[in-house]
Amino acid sequence: MKTVHANRLIVLDTETTGLSTKDDNRIIEIGCVELLDRRLTGNNFHVYINPERDSEPGALQVHGLTREFLASKPKFNEIAYDFIDYIRGSELIIHNAPFDVGFLDYELAKLPNTQSIEQYCTVFDTLADAKIRFPGQRNNLDALCKRYDVDNTHRELHGALLDAQILADVFLRMTGGQFSLMTESSEDSVAASYQHHGATVMRTLADRPPLLIIHCNDEEESEHNARLDSIQKASGQCLWRSEIT
């Protein structure tokens, strides 16, 4: 039985030799980015994998990973158990999760003593979530980057770790709680709207999920207090301190 650590999220992406496991296409790259309490930790997982076959022409145009480059990389069975240990008990954040999970399960099924991905962790699909938030709109990763003002100009070719890093930024903005209060919302999440000084103000439903509260750490609190000290010294009065004391 798996134990899921709700505060540990793993943003995951893969690259493959083609679009379907029915043609025995294989995973050639896995990239994972770890978030603890919605903060990037730098404890990432990244590996290239030798698929022992060529990529389909369309897939090769997307990722650019040639068979020659991958020939010296480990095979999936050589990295599988390290990968399982890394994701175990987490929640995976994946864009179009059925694709990546389908390939991962296909690879795991070839190995002894392994189970499907969802036996090790839970899965959250950002594409399915985006379709609910923005019905009828483009919701691929590039479209979400534009919508949430995430810079992806350095993304010329797809790469699993790069795409996972971009998706982590998109996911944090998508689920942060405040962006949705300032943009168009569906009828399911908006009770009423009205004009105020020429702007549309939207009232959200009373039973909406609470906004996320992120507490500062000791270093951030120290920097904050130092900033308040400088304001106090320069002006003789610090209104922020007078409001909380």
PDB file of C-alpha atoms in Angstrom:
ATOM      1  CA  MET A   1       0.000   0.000   0.000  1.00  0.00           C
ATOM      2  CA  LYS A   2       1.428   3.369  -1.032  1.00  0.00           C
ATOM      3  CA  THR A   3       1.653   6.341   1.339  1.00  0.00           C
ATOM      4  CA  VAL A   4       1.201   9.637  -0.493  1.00  0.00           C
ATOM      5  CA  HIS A   5       3.020  12.660   0.934  1.00  0.00           C
ATOM      6  CA  ALA A   6       0.631  15.459  -0.014  1.00  0.00           C
ATOM      7  CA  ASN A   7       3.304  18.144   0.266  1.00  0.00           C
ATOM      8  CA  ARG A   8       5.700  16.374  -2.163  1.00  0.00           C
ATOM      9  CA  LEU A   9       4.899  16.964  -5.802  1.00  0.00           C
ATOM     10  CA  ILE A  10       6.923  15.640  -8.741  1.00  0.00           C
ATOM     11  CA  VAL A  11       6.436  17.432 -12.063  1.00  0.00           C
ATOM     12  CA  LEU A  12       7.214  14.851 -14.747  1.00  0.00           C
ATOM     13  CA  ASP A  13       7.697  14.732 -18.497  1.00  0.00           C
ATOM     14  CA  THR A  14       8.984  12.085 -20.897  1.00  0.00           C
ATOM     15  CA  GLU A  15      10.251  11.914 -24.461  1.00  0.00           C
ATOM     16  CA  THR A  16       9.586   8.808 -26.535  1.00  0.00           C
ATOM     17  CA  THR A  17      10.517   7.240 -29.853  1.00  0.00           C
ATOM     18  CA  GLY A  18       6.949   7.670 -31.104  1.00  0.00           C
ATOM     19  CA  LEU A  19       3.334   8.228 -30.160  1.00  0.00           C
ATOM     20  CA  SER A  20       2.080   4.697 -29.460  1.00  0.00           C
ATOM     21  CA  THR A  21       3.250   1.747 -27.396  1.00  0.00           C
ATOM     22  CA  LYS A  22       1.334  -0.479 -29.827  1.00  0.00           C
ATOM     23  CA  ASP A  23       4.267  -0.010 -32.181  1.00  0.00           C
ATOM     24  CA  ASP A  24       6.707  -0.872 -29.356  1.00  0.00           C
ATOM     25  CA  ASN A  25       7.799   2.737 -29.032  1.00  0.00           C
ATOM     26  CA  ARG A  26       9.901   3.341 -25.949  1.00  0.00           C
ATOM     27  CA  ILE A  27      10.800   6.073 -23.467  1.00  0.00           C
ATOM     28  CA  ILE A  28      14.105   7.793 -24.249  1.00  0.00           C
ATOM     29  CA  GLU A  29      14.153  10.567 -21.617  1.00  0.00           C
ATOM     30  CA  ILE A  30      12.580  11.184 -18.211  1.00  0.00           C
ATOM     31  CA  GLY A  31      12.706  14.563 -16.493  1.00  0.00           C
ATOM     32  CA  CYS A  32      11.334  15.230 -13.006  1.00  0.00           C
ATOM     33  CA  VAL A  33      11.259  18.373 -10.863  1.00  0.00           C
ATOM     34  CA  GLU A  34      10.565  18.088  -7.128  1.00  0.00           C
ATOM     35  CA  LEU A  35       8.355  20.514  -5.193  1.00  0.00           C
ATOM     36  CA  LEU A  36       8.064  20.418  -1.411  1.00  0.00           C
ATOM     37  CA  ASP A  37       5.319  22.625   0.023  1.00  0.00           C
ATOM     38  CA  ARG A  38       5.093  24.152  -3.488  1.00  0.00           C
ATOM     39  CA  ARG A  39       8.751  25.188  -3.446  1.00  0.00           C
ATOM     40  CA  LEU A  40      11.389  23.998  -5.917  1.00  0.00           C
ATOM     41  CA  THR A  41      14.000  21.928  -4.086  1.00  0.00           C
ATOM     42  CA  GLY A  42      16.561  21.309  -6.840  1.00  0.00           C
ATOM     43  CA  ASN A  43      16.301  17.561  -6.115  1.00  0.00           C
ATOM     44  CA  ASN A  44      15.476  16.674  -9.708  1.00  0.00           C
ATOM     45  CA  PHE A  45      15.639  13.365 -11.579  1.00  0.00           C
ATOM     46  CA  HIS A  46      16.844  13.334 -15.175  1.00  0.00           C
ATOM     47  CA  VAL A  47      18.010  10.479 -17.350  1.00  0.00           C
ATOM     48  CA  TYR A  48      18.406   9.629 -21.030  1.00  0.00           C
ATOM     49  CA  ILE A  49      17.527   6.038 -21.941  1.00  0.00           C
ATOM     50  CA  ASN A  50      18.716   3.731 -24.719  1.00  0.00           C
ATOM     51  CA  PRO A  51      15.556   2.422 -26.447  1.00  0.00           C
ATOM     52  CA  GLU A  52      17.488   0.000 -28.669  1.00  0.00           C
ATOM     53  CA  ARG A  53      15.580   1.255 -31.695  1.00  0.00           C
ATOM     54  CA  ASP A  54      15.211   4.314 -33.927  1.00  0.00           C
ATOM     55  CA  SER A  55      12.788   7.116 -33.203  1.00  0.00           C
ATOM     56  CA  GLU A  56       9.982   7.652 -35.680  1.00  0.00           C
ATOM     57  CA  PRO A  57      10.720  10.611 -38.016  1.00  0.00           C
ATOM     58  CA  GLY A  58       8.004  12.812 -36.505  1.00  0.00           C
ATOM     59  CA  ALA A  59       9.195  12.176 -32.965  1.00  0.00           C
ATOM     60  CA  LEU A  60      12.820  12.824 -33.900  1.00  0.00           C
ATOM     61  CA  GLN A  61      11.852  16.236 -35.264  1.00  0.00           C
ATOM     62  CA  VAL A  62      10.281  17.050 -31.896  1.00  0.00           C
ATOM     63  CA  HIS A  63      13.063  16.000 -29.509  1.00  0.00           C
ATOM     64  CA  GLY A  64      16.180  15.649 -31.709  1.00  0.00           C
ATOM     65  CA  LEU A  65      17.539  12.687 -29.710  1.00  0.00           C
ATOM     66  CA  THR A  66      19.219  10.368 -32.193  1.00  0.00           C
ATOM     67  CA  ARG A  67      19.838   6.645 -31.794  1.00  0.00           C
ATOM     68  CA  GLU A  68      23.589   7.349 -31.932  1.00  0.00           C
ATOM     69  CA  PHE A  69      23.354   9.779 -29.000  1.00  0.00           C
ATOM     70  CA  LEU A  70      21.250   7.347 -26.946  1.00  0.00           C
ATOM     71  CA  ALA A  71      23.345   4.229 -27.696  1.00  0.00           C
ATOM     72  CA  SER A  72      25.637   4.801 -24.707  1.00  0.00           C
ATOM     73  CA  LYS A  73      22.823   5.593 -22.267  1.00  0.00           C
ATOM     74  CA  PRO A  74      21.384   3.083 -19.757  1.00  0.00           C
ATOM     75  CA  LYS A  75      18.433   0.904 -20.676  1.00  0.00           C
ATOM     76  CA  PHE A  76      15.132   1.414 -18.864  1.00  0.00           C
ATOM     77  CA  ASN A  77      15.592  -1.648 -16.638  1.00  0.00           C
ATOM     78  CA  GLU A  78      18.862  -0.132 -15.384  1.00  0.00           C
ATOM     79  CA  ILE A  79      17.200   3.046 -14.101  1.00  0.00           C
ATOM     80  CA  ALA A  80      13.702   1.766 -13.295  1.00  0.00           C
ATOM     81  CA  TYR A  81      14.135   1.057  -9.594  1.00  0.00           C
ATOM     82  CA  ASP A  82      15.932   4.338  -8.897  1.00  0.00           C
ATOM     83  CA  PHE A  83      13.069   6.085 -10.670  1.00  0.00           C
ATOM     84  CA  ILE A  84      10.458   4.215  -8.629  1.00  0.00           C
ATOM     85  CA  ASP A  85      12.246   5.090  -5.393  1.00  0.00           C
ATOM     86  CA  TYR A  86      12.317   8.753  -6.451  1.00  0.00           C
ATOM     87  CA  ILE A  87       8.592   9.065  -7.229  1.00  0.00           C
ATOM     88  CA  ARG A  88       7.277   6.704  -4.549  1.00  0.00           C
ATOM     89  CA  GLY A  89       4.650   8.316  -2.306  1.00  0.00           C
ATOM     90  CA  SER A  90       4.492  11.578  -4.260  1.00  0.00           C
ATOM     91  CA  GLU A  91       1.841  13.176  -6.460  1.00  0.00           C
ATOM     92  CA  LEU A  92       2.925  13.338 -10.094  1.00  0.00           C
ATOM     93  CA  ILE A  93       2.059  16.497 -12.020  1.00  0.00           C
ATOM     94  CA  ILE A  94       1.894  15.660 -15.743  1.00  0.00           C
ATOM     95  CA  HIS A  95       0.528  17.460 -18.797  1.00  0.00           C
ATOM     96  CA  ASN A  96      -1.564  14.937 -20.721  1.00  0.00           C
ATOM     97  CA  ALA A  97      -0.967  12.284 -18.082  1.00  0.00           C
ATOM     98  CA  PRO A  98      -2.470   9.311 -19.974  1.00  0.00           C
ATOM     99  CA  PHE A  99       0.335   9.558 -22.540  1.00  0.00           C
ATOM    100  CA  ASP A 100       3.261   9.583 -20.099  1.00  0.00           C
ATOM    101  CA  VAL A 101       1.680   7.169 -17.620  1.00  0.00           C
ATOM    102  CA  GLY A 102       0.797   4.801 -20.478  1.00  0.00           C
ATOM    103  CA  PHE A 103       4.426   4.694 -21.600  1.00  0.00           C
ATOM    104  CA  LEU A 104       5.753   4.323 -18.061  1.00  0.00           C
ATOM    105  CA  ASP A 105       3.347   1.456 -17.353  1.00  0.00           C
ATOM    106  CA  TYR A 106       4.366  -0.158 -20.660  1.00  0.00           C
ATOM    107  CA  GLU A 107       8.019  -0.047 -19.625  1.00  0.00           C
ATOM    108  CA  LEU A 108       7.328  -1.274 -16.082  1.00  0.00           C
ATOM    109  CA  ALA A 109       5.275  -4.195 -17.401  1.00  0.00           C
ATOM    110  CA  LYS A 110       8.425  -5.547 -19.051  1.00  0.00           C
ATOM    111  CA  LEU A 111      10.187  -5.836 -15.665  1.00  0.00           C
ATOM    112  CA  PRO A 112       9.750  -8.299 -12.799  1.00  0.00           C
ATOM    113  CA  ASN A 113       8.370  -7.167  -9.451  1.00  0.00           C
ATOM    114  CA  THR A 114       7.052  -3.810 -10.641  1.00  0.00           C
ATOM    115  CA  GLN A 115       3.541  -2.390 -10.637  1.00  0.00           C
ATOM    116  CA  SER A 116       1.712   0.344 -12.522  1.00  0.00           C
ATOM    117  CA  ILE A 117       2.660   3.956 -11.793  1.00  0.00           C
ATOM    118  CA  GLU A 118      -0.505   4.670  -9.824  1.00  0.00           C
ATOM    119  CA  GLN A 119       0.400   1.920  -7.378  1.00  0.00           C
ATOM    120  CA  TYR A 120       3.390   4.038  -6.349  1.00  0.00           C
ATOM    121  CA  CYS A 121       1.896   7.529  -6.373  1.00  0.00           C
ATOM    122  CA  THR A 122      -1.094   9.634  -7.371  1.00  0.00           C
ATOM    123  CA  VAL A 123      -1.340  11.568 -10.637  1.00  0.00           C
ATOM    124  CA  PHE A 124      -2.649  15.070 -11.416  1.00  0.00           C
ATOM    125  CA  ASP A 125      -3.222  15.913 -15.093  1.00  0.00           C
ATOM    126  CA  THR A 126      -2.681  19.624 -15.816  1.00  0.00           C
ATOM    127  CA  LEU A 127      -4.189  19.254 -19.299  1.00  0.00           C
ATOM    128  CA  ALA A 128      -7.465  17.888 -17.909  1.00  0.00           C
ATOM    129  CA  ASP A 129      -7.478  20.652 -15.302  1.00  0.00           C
ATOM    130  CA  ALA A 130      -6.789  23.338 -17.932  1.00  0.00           C
ATOM    131  CA  LYS A 131      -9.683  22.081 -20.082  1.00  0.00           C
ATOM    132  CA  ILE A 132     -12.018  22.622 -17.126  1.00  0.00           C
ATOM    133  CA  ARG A 133     -10.610  26.096 -16.440  1.00  0.00           C
ATOM    134  CA  PHE A 134     -10.502  27.176 -20.099  1.00  0.00           C
ATOM    135  CA  PRO A 135     -13.084  25.150 -22.043  1.00  0.00           C
ATOM    136  CA  GLY A 136     -12.882  25.372 -25.808  1.00  0.00           C
ATOM    137  CA  GLN A 137      -9.440  27.022 -25.768  1.00  0.00           C
ATOM    138  CA  ARG A 138      -5.965  25.794 -26.682  1.00  0.00           C
ATOM    139  CA  ASN A 139      -4.453  24.185 -23.599  1.00  0.00           C
ATOM    140  CA  ASN A 140      -1.133  22.757 -24.751  1.00  0.00           C
ATOM    141  CA  LEU A 141       1.942  23.733 -22.754  1.00  0.00           C
ATOM    142  CA  ASP A 142       2.877  26.603 -25.093  1.00  0.00           C
ATOM    143  CA  ALA A 143      -0.635  28.062 -24.810  1.00  0.00           C
ATOM    144  CA  LEU A 144      -0.553  27.825 -21.013  1.00  0.00           C
ATOM    145  CA  CYS A 145       2.868  29.502 -20.942  1.00  0.00           C
ATOM    146  CA  LYS A 146       1.400  32.427 -22.877  1.00  0.00           C
ATOM    147  CA  ARG A 147      -1.720  32.537 -20.688  1.00  0.00           C
ATOM    148  CA  TYR A 148       0.238  32.507 -17.433  1.00  0.00           C
ATOM    149  CA  ASP A 149       3.135  34.653 -18.682  1.00  0.00           C
ATOM    150  CA  VAL A 150       5.735  31.883 -18.333  1.00  0.00           C
ATOM    151  CA  ASP A 151       8.865  32.416 -20.445  1.00  0.00           C
ATOM    152  CA  ASN A 152       9.488  29.465 -22.781  1.00  0.00           C
ATOM    153  CA  THR A 153      11.446  31.277 -25.484  1.00  0.00           C
ATOM    154  CA  HIS A 154      14.456  29.007 -24.813  1.00  0.00           C
ATOM    155  CA  ARG A 155      12.402  25.928 -25.791  1.00  0.00           C
ATOM    156  CA  GLU A 156      13.462  25.207 -29.374  1.00  0.00           C
ATOM    157  CA  LEU A 157      13.217  21.412 -29.089  1.00  0.00           C
ATOM    158  CA  HIS A 158      11.230  19.395 -26.584  1.00  0.00           C
ATOM    159  CA  GLY A 159      13.270  18.057 -23.670  1.00  0.00           C
ATOM    160  CA  ALA A 160      11.845  16.169 -20.706  1.00  0.00           C
ATOM    161  CA  LEU A 161      13.645  18.085 -17.952  1.00  0.00           C
ATOM    162  CA  LEU A 162      13.167  21.486 -19.606  1.00  0.00           C
ATOM    163  CA  ASP A 163       9.473  20.809 -20.179  1.00  0.00           C
ATOM    164  CA  ALA A 164       9.077  19.602 -16.582  1.00  0.00           C
ATOM    165  CA  GLN A 165      10.673  22.817 -15.328  1.00  0.00           C
ATOM    166  CA  ILE A 166       8.360  24.912 -17.508  1.00  0.00           C
ATOM    167  CA  LEU A 167       5.332  22.869 -16.427  1.00  0.00           C
ATOM    168  CA  ALA A 168       6.275  23.341 -12.760  1.00  0.00           C
ATOM    169  CA  ASP A 169       6.113  27.121 -13.252  1.00  0.00           C
ATOM    170  CA  VAL A 170       2.790  26.849 -15.094  1.00  0.00           C
ATOM    171  CA  PHE A 171       1.339  24.514 -12.448  1.00  0.00           C
ATOM    172  CA  LEU A 172       2.276  26.850  -9.580  1.00  0.00           C
ATOM    173  CA  ARG A 173       0.627  29.790 -11.333  1.00  0.00           C
ATOM    174  CA  MET A 174      -2.377  27.770 -12.427  1.00  0.00           C
ATOM    175  CA  THR A 175      -3.106  26.462  -8.933  1.00  0.00           C
ATOM    176  CA  GLY A 176      -1.900  29.439  -6.885  1.00  0.00           C
ATOM    177  CA  GLY A 177      -5.441  30.721  -6.353  1.00  0.00           C
ATOM    178  CA  GLN A 178      -4.989  34.395  -7.173  1.00  0.00           C
ATOM    179  CA  PHE A 179      -4.635  34.270 -10.971  1.00  0.00           C
ATOM    180  CA  SER A 180      -8.131  32.863 -11.378  1.00  0.00           C
ATOM    181  CA  LEU A 181      -9.614  35.769  -9.414  1.00  0.00           C
ATOM    182  CA  MET A 182      -8.295  38.252 -11.957  1.00  0.00           C
ATOM    183  CA  THR A 183      -9.162  36.499 -15.215  1.00  0.00           C
ATOM    184  CA  GLU A 184     -12.256  35.229 -16.935  1.00  0.00           C
ATOM    185  CA  SER A 185     -13.844  32.331 -15.056  1.00  0.00           C
ATOM    186  CA  SER A 186     -16.462  29.791 -16.006  1.00  0.00           C
ATOM    187  CA  GLU A 187     -20.036  29.975 -14.735  1.00  0.00           C
ATOM    188  CA  ASP A 188     -19.222  27.163 -12.345  1.00  0.00           C
ATOM    189  CA  SER A 189     -16.831  29.357 -10.371  1.00  0.00           C
ATOM    190  CA  VAL A 190     -18.472  32.799 -10.676  1.00  0.00           C
ATOM    191  CA  ALA A 191     -21.696  33.741  -8.911  1.00  0.00           C
ATOM    192  CA  ALA A 192     -22.073  37.302 -10.200  1.00  0.00           C
ATOM    193  CA  SER A 193     -20.195  40.172 -11.824  1.00  0.00           C
ATOM    194  CA  TYR A 194     -20.642  43.930 -11.925  1.00  0.00           C
ATOM    195  CA  GLN A 195     -18.957  47.070 -13.223  1.00  0.00           C
ATOM    196  CA  HIS A 196     -16.825  49.135 -10.848  1.00  0.00           C
ATOM    197  CA  HIS A 197     -14.993  52.184 -12.213  1.00  0.00           C
ATOM    198  CA  GLY A 198     -15.137  50.682 -15.684  1.00  0.00           C
ATOM    199  CA  ALA A 199     -13.690  47.313 -14.663  1.00  0.00           C
ATOM    200  CA  THR A 200     -15.540  44.024 -14.364  1.00  0.00           C
ATOM    201  CA  VAL A 201     -15.464  42.722 -10.802  1.00  0.00           C
ATOM    202  CA  MET A 202     -16.342  39.044 -10.375  1.00  0.00           C
ATOM    203  CA  ARG A 203     -17.668  37.527  -7.176  1.00  0.00           C
ATOM    204  CA  THR A 204     -16.571  33.945  -6.605  1.00  0.00           C
ATOM    205  CA  LEU A 205     -18.650  31.308  -4.930  1.00  0.00           C
ATOM    206  CA  ALA A 206     -18.480  31.128  -1.153  1.00  0.00           C
ATOM    207  CA  ASP A 207     -17.487  27.456  -1.208  1.00  0.00           C
ATOM    208  CA  ARG A 208     -14.477  27.963  -3.507  1.00  0.00           C
ATOM    209  CA  PRO A 209     -11.168  26.403  -2.360  1.00  0.00           C
ATOM    210  CA  PRO A 210      -9.262  28.649   0.085  1.00  0.00           C
ATOM    211  CA  LEU A 211      -6.351  30.692  -1.190  1.00  0.00           C
ATOM    212  CA  LEU A 212      -2.964  29.121  -0.561  1.00  0.00           C
ATOM    213  CA  ILE A 213      -0.998  30.654   2.332  1.00  0.00           C
ATOM    214  CA  ILE A 214       2.772  30.346   1.931  1.00  0.00           C
ATOM    215  CA  HIS A 215       4.635  31.160   5.142  1.00  0.00           C
ATOM    216  CA  CYS A 216       8.053  32.785   4.973  1.00  0.00           C
ATOM    217  CA  ASN A 217      11.135  30.983   6.213  1.00  0.00           C
ATOM    218  CA  ASP A 218      13.633  32.366   8.738  1.00  0.00           C
ATOM    219  CA  GLU A 219      15.882  33.885   6.071  1.00  0.00           C
ATOM    220  CA  GLU A 220      12.978  35.648   4.364  1.00  0.00           C
ATOM    221  CA  GLU A 221      11.675  36.950   7.694  1.00  0.00           C
ATOM    222  CA  SER A 222      15.142  38.291   8.549  1.00  0.00           C
ATOM    223  CA  GLU A 223      15.367  40.090   5.177  1.00  0.00           C
ATOM    224  CA  HIS A 224      11.864  41.517   5.709  1.00  0.00           C
ATOM    225  CA  ASN A 225      12.758  42.861   9.162  1.00  0.00           C
ATOM    226  CA  ALA A 226      15.972  44.379   7.810  1.00  0.00           C
ATOM    227  CA  ARG A 227      13.937  46.177   5.148  1.00  0.00           C
ATOM    228  CA  LEU A 228      11.547  47.516   7.781  1.00  0.00           C
ATOM    229  CA  ASP A 229      14.524  48.701   9.855  1.00  0.00           C
ATOM    230  CA  SER A 230      15.830  50.693   6.902  1.00  0.00           C
ATOM    231  CA  ILE A 231      12.408  52.287   6.352  1.00  0.00           C
ATOM    232  CA  GLN A 232      12.182  53.149  10.048  1.00  0.00           C
ATOM    233  CA  LYS A 233      15.651  54.723   9.958  1.00  0.00           C
ATOM    234  CA  ALA A 234      15.014  56.713   6.787  1.00  0.00           C
ATOM    235  CA  SER A 235      11.549  58.069   7.609  1.00  0.00           C
ATOM    236  CA  GLY A 236      11.326  57.832  11.382  1.00  0.00           C
ATOM    237  CA  GLN A 237       8.137  55.797  11.063  1.00  0.00           C
ATOM    238  CA  CYS A 238       7.273  52.369   9.701  1.00  0.00           C
ATOM    239  CA  LEU A 239       3.527  52.021   9.105  1.00  0.00           C
ATOM    240  CA  TRP A 240       3.727  48.263   8.571  1.00  0.00           C
ATOM    241  CA  ARG A 241       5.062  47.763  12.100  1.00  0.00           C
ATOM    242  CA  SER A 242       2.576  50.174  13.632  1.00  0.00           C
ATOM    243  CA  GLU A 243      -0.282  48.229  12.030  1.00  0.00           C
ATOM    244  CA  ILE A 244       0.769  44.875  13.522  1.00  0.00           C
ATOM    245  CA  THR A 245       1.937  45.958  16.963  1.00  0.00           C
TER     246      THR A 245
END
